[in-house]
Coordinates of C-alpha atoms and ligand atoms in Angstrom, one line a residue:
M1 CA -24.7 18.8 22.6
E2 CA -22.1 20.1 25.0
D3 CA -21.7 23.9 24.5
L4 CA -18.1 24.0 25.6
E5 CA -18.8 26.9 27.9
G6 CA -15.7 27.9 29.8
H7 CA -13.5 26.5 27.0
P8 CA -13.6 29.2 24.3
A9 CA -10.6 27.9 22.3
L10 CA -12.1 24.4 22.1
A11 CA -15.5 26.0 21.1
A12 CA -13.7 27.9 18.4
A13 CA -11.9 24.7 17.2
S14 CA -15.1 22.7 17.3
A15 CA -17.0 25.3 15.2
A16 CA -14.1 25.4 12.7
A17 CA -14.0 21.6 12.5
R18 CA -17.7 21.4 12.0
A19 CA -17.6 24.0 9.2
H20 CA -14.7 22.1 7.5
L21 CA -16.5 18.7 7.8
D22 CA -19.8 20.1 6.6
G23 CA -18.1 21.7 3.6
L24 CA -16.0 18.7 2.7
R25 CA -18.4 17.2 0.2
E26 CA -18.8 20.3 -2.0
R27 CA -15.8 22.5 -1.5
R28 CA -13.0 22.8 -4.0
V29 CA -10.9 19.7 -3.5
G30 CA -7.4 21.2 -4.0
A31 CA -6.1 24.2 -2.1
S32 CA -7.2 27.7 -3.1
P33 CA -5.7 28.5 -6.6
D34 CA -4.2 31.8 -5.3
V35 CA -2.4 30.3 -2.4
T36 CA 1.4 30.1 -2.3
S37 CA 3.7 29.1 0.5
E38 CA 4.5 32.8 0.7
T39 CA 0.9 34.0 1.1
L40 CA 0.5 31.3 3.8
R41 CA 3.6 32.3 5.7
T42 CA 2.6 36.0 5.5
A43 CA -0.8 35.2 6.9
L44 CA 0.7 33.2 9.7
G45 CA 2.7 36.2 10.8
G46 CA 6.2 37.6 11.0
P47 CA 8.6 37.3 13.8
V48 CA 8.0 35.5 17.2
P49 CA 5.1 37.3 18.9
V50 CA 6.5 39.3 21.9
H51 CA 3.3 38.9 23.9
G52 CA 0.9 36.0 24.1
S53 CA -2.7 36.0 23.0
E54 CA -6.0 34.6 24.3
P55 CA -6.3 30.9 23.3
A56 CA -9.6 31.4 21.4
E57 CA -8.1 34.3 19.4
V58 CA -5.1 32.1 18.6
V59 CA -7.4 29.4 17.2
E60 CA -9.4 31.9 15.2
R61 CA -6.2 33.4 13.7
L62 CA -4.9 29.9 12.9
V63 CA -8.1 28.9 11.1
A64 CA -8.2 32.1 9.1
A65 CA -4.6 31.8 8.1
A66 CA -4.5 28.1 7.3
A67 CA -7.9 27.8 5.5
P68 CA -6.7 28.8 2.0
G69 CA -4.0 26.2 2.2
L70 CA -6.1 23.3 3.3
V71 CA -6.8 20.4 0.9
A72 CA -10.0 18.3 1.0
S73 CA -7.9 15.1 1.1
S74 CA -10.4 13.4 3.4
G75 CA -13.3 14.4 1.1
P76 CA -15.1 12.1 -1.4
R77 CA -13.3 13.2 -4.7
Y78 CA -9.6 13.2 -3.6
F79 CA -7.9 10.3 -5.5
G80 CA -4.3 11.5 -5.2
Y81 CA -1.5 9.4 -3.7
V82 CA -3.1 6.8 -1.4
V83 CA -5.1 8.8 1.2
G84 CA -8.1 7.8 3.2
G85 CA -10.6 10.0 4.9
T86 CA -11.5 9.9 8.6
L87 CA -14.2 7.8 10.2
E88 CA -16.4 9.8 12.6
A89 CA -15.6 7.6 15.7
A90 CA -11.9 7.5 14.9
M91 CA -11.8 11.3 14.7
A92 CA -13.7 11.7 18.0
A93 CA -11.4 9.2 19.7
D94 CA -8.3 11.1 18.4
W95 CA -9.8 14.3 19.9
L96 CA -10.1 12.5 23.2
A97 CA -6.5 11.2 22.9
V98 CA -5.4 14.8 22.8
A99 CA -7.7 16.0 25.6
W100 CA -6.6 13.0 27.7
D101 CA -3.0 13.7 26.7
Q102 CA -1.9 10.2 27.5
V103 CA 1.6 9.1 26.9
A104 CA 1.6 5.8 25.1
G105 CA 5.1 4.7 26.0
L106 CA 4.9 2.9 29.3
E107 CA 2.0 0.9 30.6
V108 CA 2.5 2.7 34.0
M109 CA 2.0 6.1 32.3
S110 CA -1.4 5.1 30.8
P111 CA -2.8 1.6 31.4
A112 CA -5.7 2.5 29.2
A113 CA -3.5 3.5 26.2
A114 CA -1.4 0.3 26.6
A115 CA -4.5 -1.9 26.9
V116 CA -6.3 -0.4 23.9
E117 CA -3.2 -1.0 21.7
E118 CA -3.1 -4.6 22.8
V119 CA -6.7 -5.2 21.9
A120 CA -6.7 -3.2 18.7
G121 CA -3.4 -4.9 17.6
G122 CA -5.0 -8.3 18.1
W123 CA -8.0 -7.2 16.0
V124 CA -5.8 -6.0 13.1
L125 CA -3.9 -9.3 13.1
D126 CA -7.2 -11.2 12.9
L127 CA -8.7 -9.0 10.2
L128 CA -5.6 -9.2 8.0
G129 CA -5.2 -13.0 8.5
L130 CA -1.8 -12.7 10.2
P131 CA -0.6 -15.0 12.9
A132 CA -2.4 -14.3 16.2
D133 CA 0.8 -14.6 18.2
A134 CA 2.7 -12.0 16.1
S135 CA 4.3 -9.1 18.0
F136 CA 3.1 -5.6 16.9
G137 CA 3.6 -1.9 17.3
F138 CA 2.1 1.4 16.3
P139 CA 4.5 3.7 14.5
T140 CA 3.6 6.9 12.5
G141 CA 3.3 5.6 9.0
A142 CA 4.3 2.7 6.8
Q143 CA 7.8 4.1 6.2
M144 CA 8.5 3.8 9.9
A145 CA 6.6 0.4 10.1
N146 CA 9.0 -0.8 7.3
F147 CA 11.9 0.6 9.3
T148 CA 10.8 -1.2 12.5
A149 CA 10.3 -4.5 10.6
L150 CA 13.6 -4.2 8.8
A151 CA 15.5 -3.4 12.1
T152 CA 13.9 -6.5 13.5
A153 CA 14.9 -8.5 10.5
R154 CA 18.4 -7.1 10.7
H155 CA 18.6 -8.3 14.4
A156 CA 17.3 -11.8 13.5
V157 CA 19.5 -12.6 10.5
L158 CA 22.6 -11.3 12.2
D159 CA 21.8 -13.1 15.5
R160 CA 21.7 -16.3 13.5
A161 CA 25.1 -15.5 12.1
G162 CA 26.5 -14.9 15.7
W163 CA 26.5 -11.1 15.5
D164 CA 25.0 -8.8 18.1
V165 CA 24.0 -5.8 16.0
E166 CA 22.4 -3.8 18.8
A167 CA 25.7 -3.9 20.8
D168 CA 28.2 -3.7 17.9
G169 CA 26.3 -2.0 15.1
L170 CA 27.1 -3.0 11.5
Q171 CA 30.8 -2.2 11.5
G172 CA 32.5 -5.4 10.8
A173 CA 29.2 -7.4 10.7
P174 CA 28.6 -10.2 8.2
R175 CA 27.2 -8.7 5.0
I176 CA 23.4 -8.9 4.7
Q177 CA 22.0 -9.5 1.3
V178 CA 18.8 -7.4 0.9
V179 CA 16.5 -8.1 -2.1
V180 CA 13.6 -6.0 -3.2
G181 CA 11.3 -6.2 -6.2
G182 CA 11.7 -4.1 -9.3
Q183 CA 8.7 -2.0 -8.3
V184 CA 9.6 -1.5 -4.6
H185 CA 7.9 1.5 -2.9
A186 CA 10.5 4.3 -2.3
T187 CA 10.0 4.1 1.4
V188 CA 11.6 0.7 1.6
P189 CA 15.0 1.7 0.4
Q190 CA 14.6 4.7 2.7
A191 CA 13.9 2.4 5.6
L192 CA 16.9 0.3 4.6
R193 CA 19.0 3.4 4.5
L194 CA 17.9 4.4 8.1
A195 CA 18.7 0.8 9.2
G196 CA 22.3 1.1 7.9
L197 CA 21.7 -1.4 5.2
G198 CA 22.1 1.1 2.3
S199 CA 19.6 2.2 -0.3
R200 CA 20.9 0.0 -3.2
P201 CA 19.6 -3.5 -2.5
D202 CA 19.7 -6.3 -5.0
V203 CA 16.7 -6.2 -7.3
A204 CA 14.5 -9.2 -8.4
E205 CA 12.7 -8.1 -11.5
S206 CA 9.0 -7.7 -11.7
D207 CA 6.4 -8.6 -14.3
E208 CA 4.3 -6.2 -16.3
Q209 CA 1.9 -5.5 -13.4
G210 CA 4.8 -4.9 -11.0
R211 CA 4.7 -8.3 -9.2
M212 CA 8.1 -9.8 -8.1
R213 CA 8.9 -12.8 -10.3
P214 CA 9.8 -15.8 -8.2
A215 CA 12.3 -17.0 -10.8
A216 CA 14.0 -13.7 -10.6
L217 CA 14.2 -13.9 -6.9
E218 CA 15.6 -17.4 -7.1
Q219 CA 18.3 -16.2 -9.5
V220 CA 19.6 -13.3 -7.2
L221 CA 19.2 -15.0 -3.8
R222 CA 22.6 -16.0 -2.3
S223 CA 23.0 -19.7 -1.7
D224 CA 25.9 -19.6 0.8
G225 CA 23.7 -19.6 3.9
G226 CA 24.6 -16.0 4.8
P227 CA 22.1 -13.5 6.1
V228 CA 19.3 -12.4 3.7
I229 CA 16.3 -10.1 3.9
V230 CA 13.7 -10.2 1.1
C231 CA 11.2 -7.3 0.8
A232 CA 8.0 -8.2 -0.9
Q233 CA 4.9 -6.0 -1.5
A234 CA 1.1 -6.3 -1.0
G235 CA -0.4 -3.6 -3.2
N236 CA 1.8 -1.9 -5.7
V237 CA 1.4 1.9 -5.3
N238 CA 0.8 2.3 -9.1
T239 CA -1.1 -0.8 -10.2
G240 CA -2.3 -2.3 -6.9
A241 CA -0.7 -5.7 -7.8
F242 CA 0.4 -8.3 -5.2
D243 CA 3.6 -10.3 -5.1
P244 CA 3.1 -14.1 -5.2
F245 CA 3.7 -14.6 -1.5
A246 CA 3.4 -18.4 -1.3
D247 CA 6.1 -18.8 -4.0
L248 CA 8.3 -16.2 -2.4
A249 CA 7.8 -17.8 1.1
D250 CA 8.9 -21.2 -0.3
L251 CA 12.1 -19.7 -1.7
C252 CA 12.8 -17.8 1.6
A253 CA 12.2 -21.0 3.6
Q254 CA 14.7 -22.9 1.5
T255 CA 17.5 -20.3 2.0
G256 CA 16.6 -19.1 5.6
A257 CA 15.9 -15.6 4.3
W258 CA 13.7 -13.2 6.3
L259 CA 10.6 -12.3 4.3
H260 CA 9.2 -8.8 4.9
V261 CA 5.9 -7.5 3.3
D262 CA 5.3 -3.8 2.7
G263 CA 1.5 -3.7 2.6
A264 CA 0.8 -0.1 3.4
F265 CA -2.7 -0.4 1.9
G266 CA -2.8 -3.8 0.1
L267 CA -2.7 -5.9 3.2
W268 CA -6.3 -4.8 3.9
A269 CA -7.4 -7.0 1.0
G270 CA -7.1 -9.8 3.6
A271 CA -10.1 -8.3 5.4
S272 CA -12.4 -9.0 2.4
D273 CA -13.8 -12.4 1.4
R274 CA -13.8 -11.3 -2.2
L275 CA -10.2 -10.2 -2.3
R276 CA -8.5 -12.5 0.2
S277 CA -7.0 -14.7 -2.5
L278 CA -4.8 -11.8 -3.5
V279 CA -2.8 -12.1 -0.2
A280 CA -2.7 -15.9 -0.2
G281 CA 0.5 -17.0 1.6
V282 CA 1.2 -13.6 3.1
E283 CA 0.8 -15.1 6.6
R284 CA 3.9 -17.1 6.0
A285 CA 6.1 -13.9 5.9
D286 CA 8.2 -12.9 8.9
S287 CA 7.1 -9.3 9.2
W288 CA 4.4 -7.0 7.9
A289 CA 4.0 -3.2 7.6
T290 CA 0.7 -1.4 7.0
D291 CA -1.0 1.9 7.4
C292 CA -4.2 2.6 9.3
H293 CA -4.3 6.2 8.1
K294 CA -4.8 5.1 4.5
W295 CA -7.5 2.6 3.7
L296 CA -8.8 2.1 7.2
N297 CA -9.6 5.8 7.4
V298 CA -8.0 6.5 10.8
P299 CA -6.8 10.1 11.1
Y300 CA -3.1 10.8 10.4
D301 CA -0.8 9.5 11.7
S302 CA -1.4 5.8 12.3
A303 CA 0.4 2.7 11.2
F304 CA 0.9 -0.9 12.2
V305 CA 3.9 -3.2 12.2
A306 CA 3.9 -6.9 13.1
T307 CA 6.6 -9.6 13.3
R308 CA 6.8 -13.3 13.7
D309 CA 9.7 -13.0 16.1
P310 CA 8.8 -11.1 19.3
V311 CA 12.2 -11.6 20.8
A312 CA 14.0 -10.0 17.8
H313 CA 11.3 -7.2 17.7
V314 CA 11.9 -6.2 21.3
A315 CA 15.7 -6.6 20.9
A316 CA 15.7 -4.2 18.0
M317 CA 13.4 -1.6 19.5
S318 CA 13.5 -1.7 23.3
W319 CA 15.9 -0.2 25.8
E320 CA 16.2 0.1 29.6
A321 CA 16.8 3.0 32.0
P322 CA 16.7 3.1 35.8
Y323 CA 13.6 5.3 35.9
V324 CA 11.6 3.1 33.4
V325 CA 9.1 1.0 35.4
P326 CA 8.2 -2.1 33.5
G327 CA 4.5 -2.7 33.2
A328 CA 2.7 -5.8 34.4
G329 CA 1.4 -6.0 30.8
R330 CA 2.6 -4.8 27.5
D331 CA 4.8 -1.6 27.3
P332 CA 4.1 0.0 23.9
Y333 CA 7.5 1.6 23.6
R334 CA 9.3 -1.7 23.3
Y335 CA 7.9 -2.2 19.8
V336 CA 8.4 1.1 18.0
P337 CA 11.3 3.6 17.4
E338 CA 9.6 6.3 19.5
A339 CA 9.6 6.6 23.3
S340 CA 6.9 9.1 24.3
R341 CA 4.1 9.5 21.7
R342 CA 0.4 10.1 21.2
A343 CA -1.9 7.3 22.1
R344 CA -2.7 6.2 18.6
G345 CA -4.5 3.1 19.7
F346 CA -7.7 4.9 20.8
A347 CA -8.5 6.1 17.2
L348 CA -7.7 2.7 15.7
W349 CA -9.8 0.9 18.3
A350 CA -12.7 3.4 17.5
A351 CA -12.4 2.9 13.7
L352 CA -12.5 -0.9 14.0
S353 CA -15.4 -0.7 16.5
Q354 CA -17.4 1.6 14.2
L355 CA -16.9 -0.6 11.2
G356 CA -16.8 -4.1 12.6
R357 CA -15.5 -7.0 10.5
D358 CA -18.3 -6.5 7.9
G359 CA -17.7 -2.8 7.7
V360 CA -14.0 -3.1 7.0
A361 CA -14.7 -5.6 4.3
D362 CA -17.4 -3.4 2.8
L363 CA -15.0 -0.3 2.8
V364 CA -12.4 -2.3 0.9
D365 CA -14.9 -3.9 -1.5
R366 CA -16.7 -0.6 -2.2
S367 CA -13.4 1.2 -2.9
C368 CA -12.4 -1.5 -5.4
G369 CA -15.8 -1.3 -7.0
H370 CA -15.4 2.5 -7.5
A371 CA -11.9 1.9 -9.0
R372 CA -13.4 -0.6 -11.5
R373 CA -16.1 2.0 -12.3
F374 CA -13.5 4.6 -13.0
A375 CA -11.7 2.2 -15.4
T376 CA -14.8 1.2 -17.4
S377 CA -16.4 4.6 -17.5
L378 CA -13.2 6.3 -18.7
A379 CA -12.3 3.6 -21.2
D380 CA -15.9 3.4 -22.6
A381 CA -16.1 7.2 -23.0
D382 CA -13.3 7.8 -25.4
P383 CA -11.0 5.7 -27.6
G384 CA -8.0 7.9 -26.6
V385 CA -8.2 6.6 -23.0
T386 CA -6.1 3.6 -22.1
V387 CA -6.3 1.9 -18.7
L388 CA -2.8 0.4 -18.3
N389 CA -3.2 -1.9 -15.3
D390 CA -5.4 -4.9 -14.3
V391 CA -7.7 -3.2 -11.8
V392 CA -7.4 -5.8 -9.1
L393 CA -7.6 -3.4 -6.2
N394 CA -8.3 0.3 -5.6
Q395 CA -5.6 1.7 -8.0
V396 CA -6.2 2.8 -11.7
L397 CA -3.5 3.9 -14.1
V398 CA -4.8 5.9 -17.1
R399 CA -3.0 7.3 -20.2
F400 CA -4.5 9.7 -22.7
D401 CA -3.9 9.7 -26.5
D402 CA -0.8 7.7 -25.8
S403 CA 0.9 11.0 -25.1
D404 CA 2.9 12.2 -22.1
D405 CA 2.0 15.8 -22.8
V406 CA -1.7 15.2 -23.1
T407 CA -1.7 13.0 -20.0
R408 CA 0.1 15.6 -17.9
A409 CA -2.2 18.3 -19.3
V410 CA -5.3 16.3 -18.2
I411 CA -3.9 15.9 -14.7
A412 CA -3.1 19.6 -14.4
G413 CA -6.5 20.5 -15.8
V414 CA -8.4 18.4 -13.3
Q415 CA -6.3 19.7 -10.4
A416 CA -6.9 23.3 -11.5
G417 CA -10.6 22.7 -11.9
G418 CA -11.2 21.8 -8.3
E419 CA -13.9 19.2 -8.8
A420 CA -11.6 16.3 -8.0
W421 CA -7.9 15.9 -7.3
L422 CA -5.6 13.1 -8.7
G423 CA -1.9 12.8 -9.4
G424 CA 0.5 11.6 -11.9
S425 CA 3.1 8.9 -12.0
S426 CA 5.2 7.1 -14.6
W427 CA 4.7 3.5 -15.5
Q428 CA 7.1 1.6 -17.8
G429 CA 8.6 4.9 -18.9
A430 CA 5.3 6.6 -19.8
A431 CA 3.5 9.4 -18.0
V432 CA 0.2 8.2 -16.4
M433 CA -2.6 9.5 -14.3
R434 CA -2.9 7.6 -11.1
L435 CA -6.2 7.2 -9.3
S436 CA -6.5 5.7 -5.8
V437 CA -9.9 5.2 -4.2
S438 CA -9.4 4.9 -0.4
G439 CA -11.9 7.1 1.4
W440 CA -15.2 6.0 3.0
L441 CA -17.1 9.1 1.7
T442 CA -16.7 8.3 -2.0
T443 CA -19.9 7.3 -3.8
A444 CA -20.6 6.1 -7.4
E445 CA -21.9 9.7 -8.1
D446 CA -18.5 11.1 -7.0
V447 CA -16.8 8.7 -9.4
E448 CA -19.1 9.9 -12.3
R449 CA -18.6 13.6 -11.4
S450 CA -14.8 13.0 -11.4
V451 CA -15.0 11.0 -14.7
A452 CA -16.8 14.0 -16.2
A453 CA -14.1 16.4 -14.9
I454 CA -11.4 14.2 -16.4
L455 CA -13.1 14.0 -19.8
S456 CA -13.6 17.8 -19.9
A457 CA -9.9 18.3 -19.0
L458 CA -9.1 15.9 -21.9
A459 CA -11.2 17.9 -24.3
A460 CA -9.5 21.1 -23.2
A461 CA -6.0 19.4 -23.5
R462 CA -6.8 18.5 -27.1
S463 CA -8.0 21.9 -28.2
Ligands
LIG1 C1 2.1 5.0 1.4 C2 3.0 3.8 1.2 C3 4.2 3.7 2.1 C4 4.6 4.8 3.0 O1 3.6 5.0 4.0 P1 3.6 6.3 4.9 O2 2.4 6.1 5.7 O3 3.6 7.5 3.9 O4 4.8 6.3 5.7 C5 4.9 2.5 1.9 N1 4.6 1.6 1.0 C6 3.5 1.7 0.2 C7 3.2 0.6 -0.7 C8 2.7 2.8 0.3 O5 1.6 2.9 -0.5

């Protein structure tokens, strides 16, 4: 092992990282119970320091000040939101991306960063069952992947209507109808808002699992041949449910609508032989957004966007300047909203290399198995526990004693206890506990320990 002699700040960071990783399995999952934003701000210091400090001392002060406010979200018993851990090779590759300090904008600034994105992007398309000739880019998260795809869609549908949106903007443009499902993820309206399309799209109602109903889409779709963008979903953030892509693609083909799929975590079902049927027809969409930092367990931040229309994609995202030297190959900046950025491709390439095709499938299948174990263990343990969703993926919705108060008290009790961490949501008007299994470290034993923590919080909430 390299001792990092001559690099005391890196040695301090390496020691702190090691202590964090070694403690991840058994430490309290949430932040320290005494921590507040104020205690953290105080520990981080007052006004701008007048004089500088030695780098190693800076790192040690940062570690001491931040530690109480860290959450073990990459540990084995964190089931809040949809958050993955970090694969070892991906973490190491991200360290290198920082040490190498490559700019992943232009090929000429880092041929290696450009090439690794090209290779890793092709691998992701293959694993997810998307068209091999789709264009792709690497934005920060699914929200920005949704934005990139919707800006591409905006270009394509307005171009067909004879309008140049990049030159003239939306003022005076033909109106675009945007349709989302009744259970759209909040980042899609946000991406629509950023794209100038407004955050109040038309809504096609969903069924009881949160899947868009094709008949409802058919009913709201305009039929005058004007521009339309439909936003479907692979993996509902509450239930894990999938829209019926083949039916939606048929309707979009009939009307010329652009079909976008937000699959922040759900698209990874396409990498599993057991689950692939859930995404049947998804390859017929026009654009796709997914995260690598969630289920693939790449460090934050890392996402992926792909489109069927490379010309529209580049038209929506690219720009020229006299000092920009076009690469002989692929220039990463032409496919994302950012210009200069971290070389995200190294960590993605490393994650996919560590796992291989089998490993990605196993990660997805194992997480879903743990989700089913959560559902059956909880439901079998107590008649007051209701699992509200069909557990088709890695998401579980649980309600206790059919009561909002009891359900919220159980969530708060588990969070305060520190053995596990999970969050709340609301489903069809009722308060629910939401569990998401997305990290590679989680074992069946972690599920059983978390079930025990939930049941003891339930007993406490009742008494
Ligand atoms: C998490 C999530 C997003 C947003 O992703 P970020 O990585 O937070 O930007 C969008 N859609 C769905 C379905 C998600 O689960």
